[in-house]
Amino acid sequence: MPNKVIIIDYGSQVTQLIARRIREAGVYSEIHACTVTADEVRAMQPQALVLSGGPASVGGADAPKLDKGLLELGIPVLGICYGMQLLTDTLGGRLAQSHTREYGPAMLQITSQTPLWKNVPETTKVWMSHGDRVLDVPAGFRVTARTDTLDVAAMANEERGIYAVQFHPEVHHSVDGTRMLENFLFEIAHLTPDWTMSSFVERVVEETRAKVGDKHVICALSGGIDSTVVAVLLNKAIGRNLHCIFVNNGLLRAHEVEEVQSLLGDNLDINLTVVDARKRFLDKLQGVEDPEKKRKIIGHTFIEIFDEEAKKLPQVDYLAQGTLYPDVIESVSSKGPSAVIKSHHNVGGLPETMKLQLIEPLRELFKDEVRKVAKELGLPDSIVWRQPFPGPGLAIRVLGEVTEDRLSILRAADSIVQEELKASGWYRKVWQGFAVLLPLKTVGVMGDDRTYEHVIALRVVDSVDAMTADWSRLPHDLVAKISGRIINEVSGVNRVVYDVSSKPPSTIEWE
Ligand code: XMP
């Protein structure tokens, strides 16, 4: 196993960033809810500990506490923000309560050198966040930095390897924050940066082989990066005992089926079954206009087919899924689940009746790390940089009833969007870009004739995690080119509009 840093999550919005920065520095890190006990943490055998920030006030009624045993593990500890206040309170220092929060940039002045400040200038901009403040540091600690408004902005007990900062080194606004985190990892905890994607691939392949033995694993492919990487990793580990199922639901974009077949089935020689279920999905979707109904029908039909395919195989014991680390954190951390706005159907979250055990080789990874693994595995850019594509596919982009005719209009228009985004270099700059077929017709003129035809909406957004998004400021010339090509080349379309709404209050998809 690589070195491991455990981050205890006290509920800050940016705890994930701590994990990411540490991993970017080449050290594996995991986030655990603040209810974890010292014994549980000891069993995980970490080499260092970070206490995150959080919204609570240490004196508050439901404020999370620090298990003192965590400080007896004999490993270095870094407290950030609330983590610093917890350390102060637990170790006998004194805090001043405050009802107002100071939040924003501040100039940090280093007042006493520690290894945490190695190569950090004496004054440096940091992102401050605090309500309560430290008045007296605990015995054995000294103040190591201040700001104009805060006498104790950082403190340290070098002998015990305990360091604390009142600001957020993990956010980009803290100019030397990354260096400070690296100092904690390499100067204080003396870790080696051994978290690399090639070592990850090696380890996962070995672990999977050991776990699965000669049993069989089934895996639903969606054509996206996550399930593709899962399939390639498992293929390396267990070869023919992996059974991949790709369902052609008739709701895919142009050439998608051929691309999956050629890359995974032909080039990589993965055990792949492509199920042609186009008619079955379209029959079930006939006459259905409600977006949520469409999603449910597609989800259920997918499960039925997956189940039927599984029955044709030898005894299967495992289901492989492309679960990523952020999903894992969502379910373990102290945060409540965020509201479900649309019932997302993802291939993979599948059939309970099958009583399969899960294999989730990517559950330790952030999305950017999955991309690195995909590169490490030699997958082409078309997979590594593929934009997200919803499980219900084009069905939620054909507004209103989904028919073969309307799907082919959308597919042709969408192909042009993809082509032009790629050719102009914008494909990788935006989060998602696609066409939507609207459920209305408008009047146009072509030559001497009046036309009455479909409208395509162009939806292109910038986002970091799809939770919020803004419409992309594409160059007008590019929008003009896409619009011109769609109207000229896709018969049945005489108008293209550009969607200029952000999320919230709109959503990225139109249904
Ligand atoms: P919205 O439209 O909710 O989309 O802003 C956020 C992200 O999720 C994708 N999306 C889906 N993905 N099944 C999926 O697998 C779905 O039903 C679904 N609906 C939306 C959307 O493409 C965007 O990336």
Coordinates of C-alpha atoms and ligand atoms in Angstrom, one line a residue:
M1 CA 0.0 0.0 0.0
P2 CA 1.1 3.6 -0.7
N3 CA 1.6 6.1 2.2
K4 CA -1.7 7.3 3.4
V5 CA -2.9 10.6 4.9
I6 CA -6.3 10.6 6.7
I7 CA -8.4 13.7 6.6
I8 CA -11.1 14.0 9.3
D9 CA -14.0 15.9 7.8
Y10 CA -15.7 18.4 10.1
G11 CA -18.0 19.5 7.3
S12 CA -16.1 22.3 5.4
Q13 CA -17.3 22.9 1.9
V14 CA -13.7 22.5 0.7
T15 CA -12.6 19.3 2.5
Q16 CA -12.4 17.5 -0.8
L17 CA -9.8 20.0 -2.0
I18 CA -7.5 19.0 0.8
A19 CA -7.6 15.5 -0.4
R20 CA -7.0 16.6 -4.0
R21 CA -4.1 18.8 -3.2
I22 CA -2.4 16.0 -1.2
R23 CA -2.9 13.6 -4.0
E24 CA -1.6 16.1 -6.5
A25 CA 1.5 16.1 -4.4
G26 CA 1.7 12.4 -5.0
V27 CA 0.5 11.1 -1.6
Y28 CA -2.7 9.0 -1.2
S29 CA -5.3 10.6 1.0
E30 CA -8.7 9.6 2.3
I31 CA -11.6 11.6 3.9
H32 CA -13.4 10.2 6.9
A33 CA -16.4 11.6 8.7
C34 CA -15.6 13.2 12.1
T35 CA -17.5 10.3 13.8
V36 CA -14.6 8.0 13.1
T37 CA -12.8 6.7 16.3
A38 CA -9.1 6.8 17.0
D39 CA -9.1 3.0 17.0
E40 CA -10.6 2.9 13.5
V41 CA -8.1 5.4 12.3
R42 CA -5.2 3.5 13.8
A43 CA -6.4 0.4 12.0
M44 CA -6.1 2.3 8.7
Q45 CA -2.4 2.8 9.4
P46 CA -2.0 6.4 8.2
Q47 CA 1.3 8.2 8.3
A48 CA -0.3 11.7 8.9
L49 CA -3.6 13.3 9.9
V50 CA -5.4 16.4 8.8
L51 CA -8.3 17.9 10.7
S52 CA -10.5 19.8 8.3
G53 CA -12.4 23.1 8.7
G54 CA -16.1 23.2 9.4
P55 CA -19.0 25.5 10.1
A56 CA -19.4 24.7 13.8
S57 CA -18.3 26.7 16.8
V58 CA -16.3 24.6 19.3
G59 CA -18.5 25.7 22.2
G60 CA -21.8 25.0 20.3
A61 CA -24.3 22.4 21.4
D62 CA -23.8 19.9 18.6
A63 CA -20.2 20.8 17.8
P64 CA -18.1 17.8 16.7
K65 CA -15.4 16.9 19.2
L66 CA -11.9 15.6 18.8
D67 CA -11.2 12.1 19.9
K68 CA -8.0 12.7 22.0
G69 CA -6.7 9.3 20.9
L70 CA -6.1 10.7 17.5
L71 CA -3.3 12.8 18.9
E72 CA -1.8 9.7 20.6
L73 CA -1.2 7.9 17.3
G74 CA 2.3 9.2 17.1
I75 CA 1.9 10.7 13.6
P76 CA 2.0 14.4 12.5
V77 CA -1.3 16.3 12.7
L78 CA -2.3 19.4 10.7
G79 CA -5.4 21.3 11.9
I80 CA -7.1 23.6 9.5
C81 CA -9.5 26.3 10.6
Y82 CA -12.1 24.5 12.8
G83 CA -9.4 21.8 13.1
M84 CA -7.1 24.5 14.7
Q85 CA -9.8 25.5 17.2
L86 CA -10.5 21.9 18.1
L87 CA -6.8 21.4 18.9
T88 CA -6.8 24.5 21.0
D89 CA -9.8 23.5 22.9
T90 CA -8.9 19.9 23.4
L91 CA -5.3 20.6 24.5
G92 CA -6.2 23.3 27.0
G93 CA -5.8 26.5 25.1
R94 CA -8.4 29.4 25.1
L95 CA -10.8 30.5 22.4
A96 CA -12.9 33.6 22.0
Q97 CA -16.4 33.0 20.7
S98 CA -17.7 35.2 18.0
H99 CA -21.0 35.5 16.2
T100 CA -19.5 37.1 13.1
R101 CA -17.3 35.3 10.6
E102 CA -14.3 36.7 8.9
Y103 CA -14.1 35.2 5.4
G104 CA -11.8 36.2 2.6
P105 CA -8.2 37.2 1.7
A106 CA -5.7 38.2 4.4
M107 CA -2.0 38.8 4.5
L108 CA -0.3 36.2 6.7
Q109 CA 2.8 37.4 8.5
I110 CA 5.1 34.6 9.6
T111 CA 6.3 35.4 13.1
S112 CA 8.3 32.2 13.9
Q113 CA 9.9 29.7 11.6
T114 CA 8.7 26.1 11.4
P115 CA 9.2 23.4 8.8
L116 CA 5.7 24.2 7.6
W117 CA 6.9 27.6 6.3
K118 CA 9.9 26.3 4.4
N119 CA 10.4 28.4 1.2
V120 CA 7.3 30.4 2.1
P121 CA 7.8 34.2 2.0
E122 CA 7.5 36.1 5.3
T123 CA 4.2 37.7 4.2
T124 CA 1.9 35.8 1.9
K125 CA -1.7 36.0 0.9
V126 CA -4.0 33.4 2.4
W127 CA -7.8 32.7 2.4
M128 CA -9.0 33.3 5.9
S129 CA -12.1 31.8 7.4
H130 CA -13.0 32.0 11.1
G131 CA -15.7 32.9 13.5
D132 CA -14.1 32.0 16.8
R133 CA -10.4 32.8 17.4
V134 CA -7.5 31.5 19.4
L135 CA -6.7 33.7 22.4
D136 CA -4.1 31.5 24.1
V137 CA -2.3 28.6 22.5
P138 CA -2.2 25.3 24.5
A139 CA 0.9 24.5 26.6
G140 CA 3.8 23.4 24.5
F141 CA 2.6 25.4 21.4
R142 CA 3.9 28.6 20.1
V143 CA 2.4 31.2 17.7
T144 CA 3.9 31.0 14.3
A145 CA 2.0 33.5 12.2
R146 CA -0.4 36.4 12.6
T147 CA -2.5 38.8 10.4
D148 CA -3.6 42.4 11.0
T149 CA -6.8 41.3 12.7
L150 CA -5.7 38.0 14.2
D151 CA -2.9 37.5 16.7
V152 CA -2.9 33.8 16.3
A153 CA -3.2 32.8 12.7
A154 CA -1.1 29.7 13.0
M155 CA 0.5 27.7 15.8
A156 CA 2.9 24.7 16.2
N157 CA 4.2 22.1 18.7
E158 CA 7.1 20.8 16.7
E159 CA 8.0 18.2 19.4
R160 CA 4.6 16.5 19.0
G161 CA 4.4 17.2 15.3
I162 CA 1.2 19.1 15.7
Y163 CA 0.6 22.1 13.4
A164 CA -2.4 24.3 12.9
V165 CA -3.5 27.1 10.6
Q166 CA -6.5 29.4 10.8
F167 CA -6.7 29.8 7.0
H168 CA -7.4 27.4 4.2
P169 CA -4.1 26.3 2.5
E170 CA -6.0 24.0 0.2
V171 CA -7.8 26.8 -1.8
H172 CA -6.1 28.5 -4.7
H173 CA -6.5 31.9 -3.2
S174 CA -3.9 30.9 -0.6
V175 CA -0.9 31.7 -2.8
D176 CA 1.6 29.5 -1.0
G177 CA -1.0 27.0 0.3
T178 CA 0.2 24.1 -1.8
R179 CA 3.8 24.6 -0.7
M180 CA 2.6 24.5 3.0
L181 CA 0.7 21.3 2.4
E182 CA 3.8 19.8 0.7
N183 CA 5.9 20.9 3.6
F184 CA 3.6 19.1 5.9
L185 CA 3.8 15.9 3.8
F186 CA 7.5 15.9 3.0
E187 CA 9.3 18.1 5.7
I188 CA 7.2 17.1 8.6
A189 CA 5.7 13.7 8.0
H190 CA 8.7 12.7 5.7
L191 CA 6.4 10.9 3.3
T192 CA 7.5 9.6 -0.2
P193 CA 5.3 10.7 -3.1
D194 CA 4.4 7.1 -4.1
W195 CA 0.8 7.7 -5.3
T196 CA 1.2 7.3 -9.0
M197 CA -1.3 6.0 -11.5
S198 CA 1.0 3.2 -12.7
S199 CA 1.3 1.9 -9.2
F200 CA -2.4 2.3 -8.8
V201 CA -3.1 0.2 -11.9
E202 CA -0.6 -2.5 -10.7
R203 CA -2.2 -2.7 -7.3
V204 CA -5.8 -2.8 -8.5
V205 CA -5.0 -5.5 -11.0
E206 CA -3.4 -7.6 -8.4
E207 CA -6.1 -7.0 -5.7
T208 CA -8.9 -7.8 -8.2
R209 CA -7.2 -10.9 -9.3
A210 CA -6.8 -12.1 -5.7
K211 CA -10.3 -11.2 -4.8
V212 CA -12.1 -12.6 -7.8
G213 CA -10.0 -15.8 -8.3
D214 CA -11.7 -17.9 -11.0
K215 CA -15.1 -16.5 -10.4
H216 CA -17.0 -14.4 -13.1
V217 CA -17.7 -10.6 -13.2
I218 CA -20.3 -8.8 -15.2
C219 CA -19.9 -5.2 -16.2
A220 CA -22.2 -2.8 -17.9
L221 CA -20.5 -0.5 -20.4
S222 CA -21.9 2.9 -21.2
G223 CA -19.2 4.1 -23.6
G224 CA -18.0 6.7 -21.1
I225 CA -14.6 6.9 -19.4
D226 CA -15.5 5.4 -16.1
S227 CA -17.0 2.1 -17.2
T228 CA -14.4 1.8 -20.0
V229 CA -11.5 2.2 -17.5
V230 CA -13.2 -0.4 -15.2
A231 CA -13.5 -2.8 -18.1
V232 CA -9.9 -2.4 -19.2
L233 CA -8.6 -2.8 -15.6
L234 CA -10.6 -5.9 -15.0
N235 CA -9.7 -7.3 -18.4
K236 CA -6.0 -7.0 -17.4
A237 CA -6.8 -8.7 -14.1
I238 CA -9.1 -11.6 -15.1
G239 CA -9.4 -11.7 -18.9
R240 CA -12.2 -13.9 -20.2
N241 CA -13.9 -14.1 -16.8
L242 CA -15.0 -10.5 -17.3
H243 CA -18.2 -10.2 -19.2
C244 CA -19.0 -6.8 -20.6
I245 CA -22.5 -5.9 -21.7
F246 CA -23.1 -2.9 -23.9
V247 CA -26.8 -2.2 -24.6
N248 CA -27.6 -0.4 -27.8
N249 CA -30.8 1.3 -26.7
G250 CA -31.2 3.3 -29.9
L251 CA -30.6 6.5 -27.9
L252 CA -26.9 6.8 -28.5
R253 CA -25.1 9.4 -30.6
A254 CA -23.8 8.7 -34.1
H255 CA -21.1 6.0 -34.3
E256 CA -21.1 5.2 -30.6
V257 CA -21.8 1.5 -30.9
E258 CA -19.2 1.0 -33.6
E259 CA -16.6 2.9 -31.5
V260 CA -17.2 0.8 -28.4
Q261 CA -17.1 -2.4 -30.4
S262 CA -13.9 -1.5 -32.3
L263 CA -12.0 -0.1 -29.3
L264 CA -13.0 -2.6 -26.6
G265 CA -14.1 -5.7 -28.5
D266 CA -11.6 -5.6 -31.4
N267 CA -8.5 -3.7 -30.3
L268 CA -8.4 -4.6 -26.7
D269 CA -10.0 -8.0 -27.1
I270 CA -12.3 -7.6 -24.1
N271 CA -15.1 -10.1 -23.7
L272 CA -17.9 -7.9 -25.0
T273 CA -21.6 -8.5 -25.9
V274 CA -23.4 -5.8 -27.7
V275 CA -27.1 -6.2 -27.4
D276 CA -29.2 -4.6 -30.1
A277 CA -32.3 -3.5 -28.2
R278 CA -33.2 -0.4 -30.2
K279 CA -36.7 -1.6 -31.1
R280 CA -37.5 -2.7 -27.6
F281 CA -36.6 0.8 -26.1
L282 CA -38.4 2.7 -28.8
D283 CA -41.5 0.6 -28.5
K284 CA -41.7 1.2 -24.8
L285 CA -41.1 4.9 -25.3
Q286 CA -43.8 5.3 -27.8
G287 CA -46.2 8.1 -26.9
V288 CA -44.3 9.0 -23.7
E289 CA -43.6 12.7 -23.3
D290 CA -42.9 13.1 -19.6
P291 CA -39.1 13.3 -18.9
E292 CA -39.2 11.4 -15.6
K293 CA -41.4 8.6 -17.2
K294 CA -38.8 8.4 -20.0
R295 CA -36.0 7.9 -17.5
K296 CA -37.9 5.3 -15.6
I297 CA -38.8 3.3 -18.7
I298 CA -35.2 3.4 -19.9
G299 CA -33.9 2.4 -16.5
H300 CA -36.3 -0.5 -16.1
T301 CA -35.8 -1.8 -19.6
F302 CA -32.0 -1.6 -19.1
I303 CA -32.2 -3.7 -16.0
E304 CA -34.5 -6.3 -17.7
I305 CA -32.0 -6.7 -20.5
F306 CA -29.0 -6.8 -18.3
D307 CA -30.7 -9.4 -16.2
E308 CA -31.5 -11.5 -19.3
E309 CA -27.9 -11.3 -20.5
A310 CA -26.5 -12.2 -17.1
K311 CA -28.6 -15.4 -17.2
K312 CA -27.0 -16.5 -20.4
L313 CA -23.5 -16.4 -18.7
P314 CA -21.8 -18.9 -16.4
Q315 CA -22.5 -18.4 -12.7
V316 CA -21.7 -14.7 -12.1
D317 CA -20.7 -13.5 -8.6
Y318 CA -19.6 -10.0 -9.1
L319 CA -20.9 -6.8 -10.6
A320 CA -18.2 -4.2 -11.6
Q321 CA -19.1 -0.6 -11.3
G322 CA -17.4 2.7 -12.0
T323 CA -18.2 4.4 -8.7
L324 CA -15.8 7.3 -8.0
Y325 CA -14.5 8.7 -4.8
P326 CA -16.8 11.7 -4.6
D327 CA -19.8 9.3 -4.5
V328 CA -18.1 7.4 -1.7
I329 CA -17.5 10.5 0.3
E330 CA -21.0 11.7 -0.1
S331 CA -22.2 8.5 1.5
V332 CA -19.7 8.4 4.4
S333 CA -19.3 12.0 5.3
S334 CA -21.4 13.9 7.8
K335 CA -23.1 15.9 5.1
G336 CA -26.7 15.0 4.2
P337 CA -27.5 13.8 0.8
S338 CA -28.2 16.7 -1.6
A339 CA -31.7 16.9 -3.0
V340 CA -32.4 14.8 -6.0
I341 CA -33.6 17.1 -8.8
K342 CA -33.7 14.5 -11.6
S343 CA -33.8 10.8 -11.0
H344 CA -30.5 9.9 -12.6
H345 CA -30.2 6.6 -14.2
N346 CA -26.7 5.4 -14.5
V347 CA -25.8 2.1 -16.0
G348 CA -24.3 0.1 -13.2
G349 CA -26.5 1.0 -10.2
L350 CA -28.1 -2.4 -10.8
P351 CA -30.2 -5.2 -10.2
E352 CA -30.6 -6.0 -6.5
T353 CA -32.3 -9.3 -7.3
M354 CA -29.1 -10.5 -8.8
K355 CA -27.5 -10.7 -5.4
L356 CA -24.1 -9.8 -6.8
Q357 CA -21.1 -8.5 -4.8
L358 CA -19.7 -5.3 -6.0
I359 CA -16.3 -4.6 -7.5
E360 CA -15.5 -0.9 -7.6
P361 CA -11.9 -0.5 -8.8
L362 CA -12.2 3.3 -9.1
R363 CA -13.8 4.1 -5.7
E364 CA -10.5 5.7 -4.5
L365 CA -10.2 8.0 -7.5
F366 CA -11.3 11.6 -8.4
K367 CA -12.4 12.2 -12.0
D368 CA -9.1 13.7 -13.0
E369 CA -7.3 10.7 -11.6
V370 CA -9.5 8.4 -13.7
R371 CA -8.4 10.4 -16.8
K372 CA -4.8 9.8 -15.8
V373 CA -5.4 6.1 -15.4
A374 CA -7.1 6.0 -18.8
K375 CA -4.0 7.6 -20.3
E376 CA -1.8 5.2 -18.4
L377 CA -3.8 2.4 -19.9
G378 CA -3.2 3.8 -23.4
L379 CA -6.8 4.7 -24.1
P380 CA -7.4 7.2 -26.9
D381 CA -8.2 10.9 -26.3
S382 CA -11.8 10.3 -27.5
I383 CA -12.3 8.3 -24.2
V384 CA -9.9 10.2 -22.0
W385 CA -11.5 13.6 -22.7
R386 CA -15.1 12.4 -23.5
Q387 CA -17.7 14.8 -22.2
P388 CA -20.4 13.3 -19.9
F389 CA -23.3 11.8 -21.6
P390 CA -26.5 11.0 -19.7
G391 CA -27.6 7.4 -19.2
P392 CA -31.0 8.0 -20.9
G393 CA -29.1 9.4 -23.8
L394 CA -30.8 11.3 -26.6
A395 CA -34.2 10.5 -25.2
I396 CA -33.9 13.4 -22.8
R397 CA -32.7 15.7 -25.6
V398 CA -35.5 14.9 -28.0
L399 CA -38.1 16.9 -26.1
G400 CA -41.5 15.4 -26.2
E401 CA -42.1 12.0 -27.9
V402 CA -39.0 10.0 -28.9
T403 CA -39.4 8.5 -32.4
E404 CA -36.9 7.1 -34.9
D405 CA -37.3 10.1 -37.2
R406 CA -36.9 12.7 -34.4
L407 CA -33.8 10.8 -33.1
S408 CA -32.2 10.9 -36.5
I409 CA -32.7 14.6 -36.9
L410 CA -31.1 15.2 -33.4
R411 CA -28.3 12.7 -34.1
A412 CA -27.3 14.5 -37.3
A413 CA -27.4 17.9 -35.7
D414 CA -25.5 16.7 -32.7
S415 CA -22.8 15.2 -34.9
I416 CA -22.2 18.6 -36.4
V417 CA -22.0 20.1 -32.9
Q418 CA -19.4 17.5 -31.8
E419 CA -17.4 17.9 -35.0
E420 CA -17.2 21.7 -34.8
L421 CA -16.4 21.8 -31.1
K422 CA -13.6 19.4 -31.7
A423 CA -12.3 21.1 -34.8
S424 CA -12.2 24.5 -33.1
G425 CA -10.5 23.2 -29.9
W426 CA -13.5 24.1 -27.8
Y427 CA -14.5 20.5 -27.0
R428 CA -12.0 20.3 -24.2
K429 CA -12.5 23.8 -22.9
V430 CA -16.2 23.3 -22.2
W431 CA -17.9 20.9 -19.8
Q432 CA -20.5 19.7 -22.2
G433 CA -21.8 20.8 -25.6
F434 CA -24.8 19.2 -27.5
A435 CA -27.9 19.7 -29.5
V436 CA -31.5 19.5 -28.3
L437 CA -34.5 18.9 -30.5
L438 CA -37.4 21.1 -29.5
P439 CA -41.0 20.0 -29.6
L440 CA -42.2 22.7 -31.9
K441 CA -41.9 23.9 -35.5
T442 CA -41.3 27.4 -36.8
V443 CA -41.6 29.1 -40.1
G444 CA -38.7 29.8 -42.4
V445 CA -37.9 30.5 -45.9
M446 CA -35.7 28.5 -48.3
G447 CA -35.3 29.7 -51.8
D448 CA -38.8 30.9 -52.8
D449 CA -40.5 28.5 -50.5
R450 CA -41.9 28.9 -47.1
T451 CA -40.8 26.1 -44.7
Y452 CA -42.3 24.9 -41.5
E453 CA -39.8 22.8 -39.7
H454 CA -38.0 21.8 -36.5
V455 CA -35.9 24.0 -34.1
I456 CA -32.5 22.8 -32.7
A457 CA -31.2 24.4 -29.5
L458 CA -27.5 24.5 -29.0
R459 CA -26.5 23.9 -25.3
V460 CA -22.9 24.5 -24.4
V461 CA -21.8 25.0 -20.7
D462 CA -18.8 25.6 -18.5
S463 CA -18.8 23.8 -15.2
V464 CA -16.5 22.1 -12.8
D465 CA -18.8 19.4 -11.3
A466 CA -22.2 19.8 -13.1
M467 CA -23.6 21.1 -9.8
T468 CA -23.5 24.7 -11.2
A469 CA -22.9 25.7 -14.8
D470 CA -22.8 28.8 -17.0
W471 CA -23.4 29.0 -20.7
S472 CA -20.2 29.0 -22.6
R473 CA -19.2 32.2 -24.4
L474 CA -18.4 30.5 -27.7
P475 CA -17.0 32.8 -30.4
H476 CA -19.9 34.1 -32.5
D477 CA -18.2 32.8 -35.6
L478 CA -18.2 29.3 -34.2
V479 CA -21.9 29.5 -33.3
A480 CA -22.6 30.8 -36.8
K481 CA -20.7 27.9 -38.4
I482 CA -22.6 25.3 -36.3
S483 CA -25.9 27.0 -37.0
G484 CA -25.2 27.3 -40.7
R485 CA -24.2 23.7 -41.1
I486 CA -27.1 22.3 -39.1
I487 CA -29.7 24.3 -41.1
N488 CA -28.0 23.4 -44.5
E489 CA -27.1 19.8 -43.8
V490 CA -29.9 18.4 -41.5
S491 CA -33.1 18.1 -43.4
G492 CA -36.1 19.0 -41.3
V493 CA -34.4 21.9 -39.4
N494 CA -34.8 25.5 -40.3
R495 CA -33.8 27.3 -37.1
V496 CA -31.0 27.0 -34.4
V497 CA -31.1 28.9 -31.1
Y498 CA -28.4 29.2 -28.5
D499 CA -29.2 28.5 -24.8
V500 CA -28.0 31.4 -22.6
S501 CA -29.2 30.2 -19.2
S502 CA -27.1 29.2 -16.3
K503 CA -27.6 26.5 -13.7
P504 CA -29.2 27.2 -11.3
P505 CA -32.0 28.1 -12.0
S506 CA -31.9 26.1 -15.3
T507 CA -30.3 22.7 -15.6
I508 CA -27.7 21.6 -18.1
E509 CA -30.0 19.1 -19.9
W510 CA -33.4 20.4 -21.0
E511 CA -35.3 17.5 -19.5
Ligands
XMP1 P1 -28.6 18.6 -15.1 O1 -29.4 18.5 -16.3 O2 -29.2 17.9 -13.9 O3 -27.3 17.6 -15.4 O4 -28.0 19.9 -14.8 C1 -26.2 17.5 -14.6 C2 -25.3 16.5 -15.3 O5 -25.9 15.2 -15.2 C3 -26.1 14.7 -16.5 N1 -27.4 14.1 -16.5 C4 -27.6 12.7 -16.4 N2 -26.7 11.7 -16.3 N3 -28.5 10.2 -16.2 C5 -27.2 10.5 -16.2 O6 -26.4 9.5 -16.2 C6 -29.5 11.2 -16.2 O7 -30.7 10.9 -16.2 C7 -29.0 12.5 -16.3 N4 -29.6 13.7 -16.4 C8 -28.6 14.7 -16.5 C9 -26.0 15.9 -17.4 O8 -25.6 15.5 -18.7 C10 -25.0 16.7 -16.8 O9 -23.7 16.3 -17.0

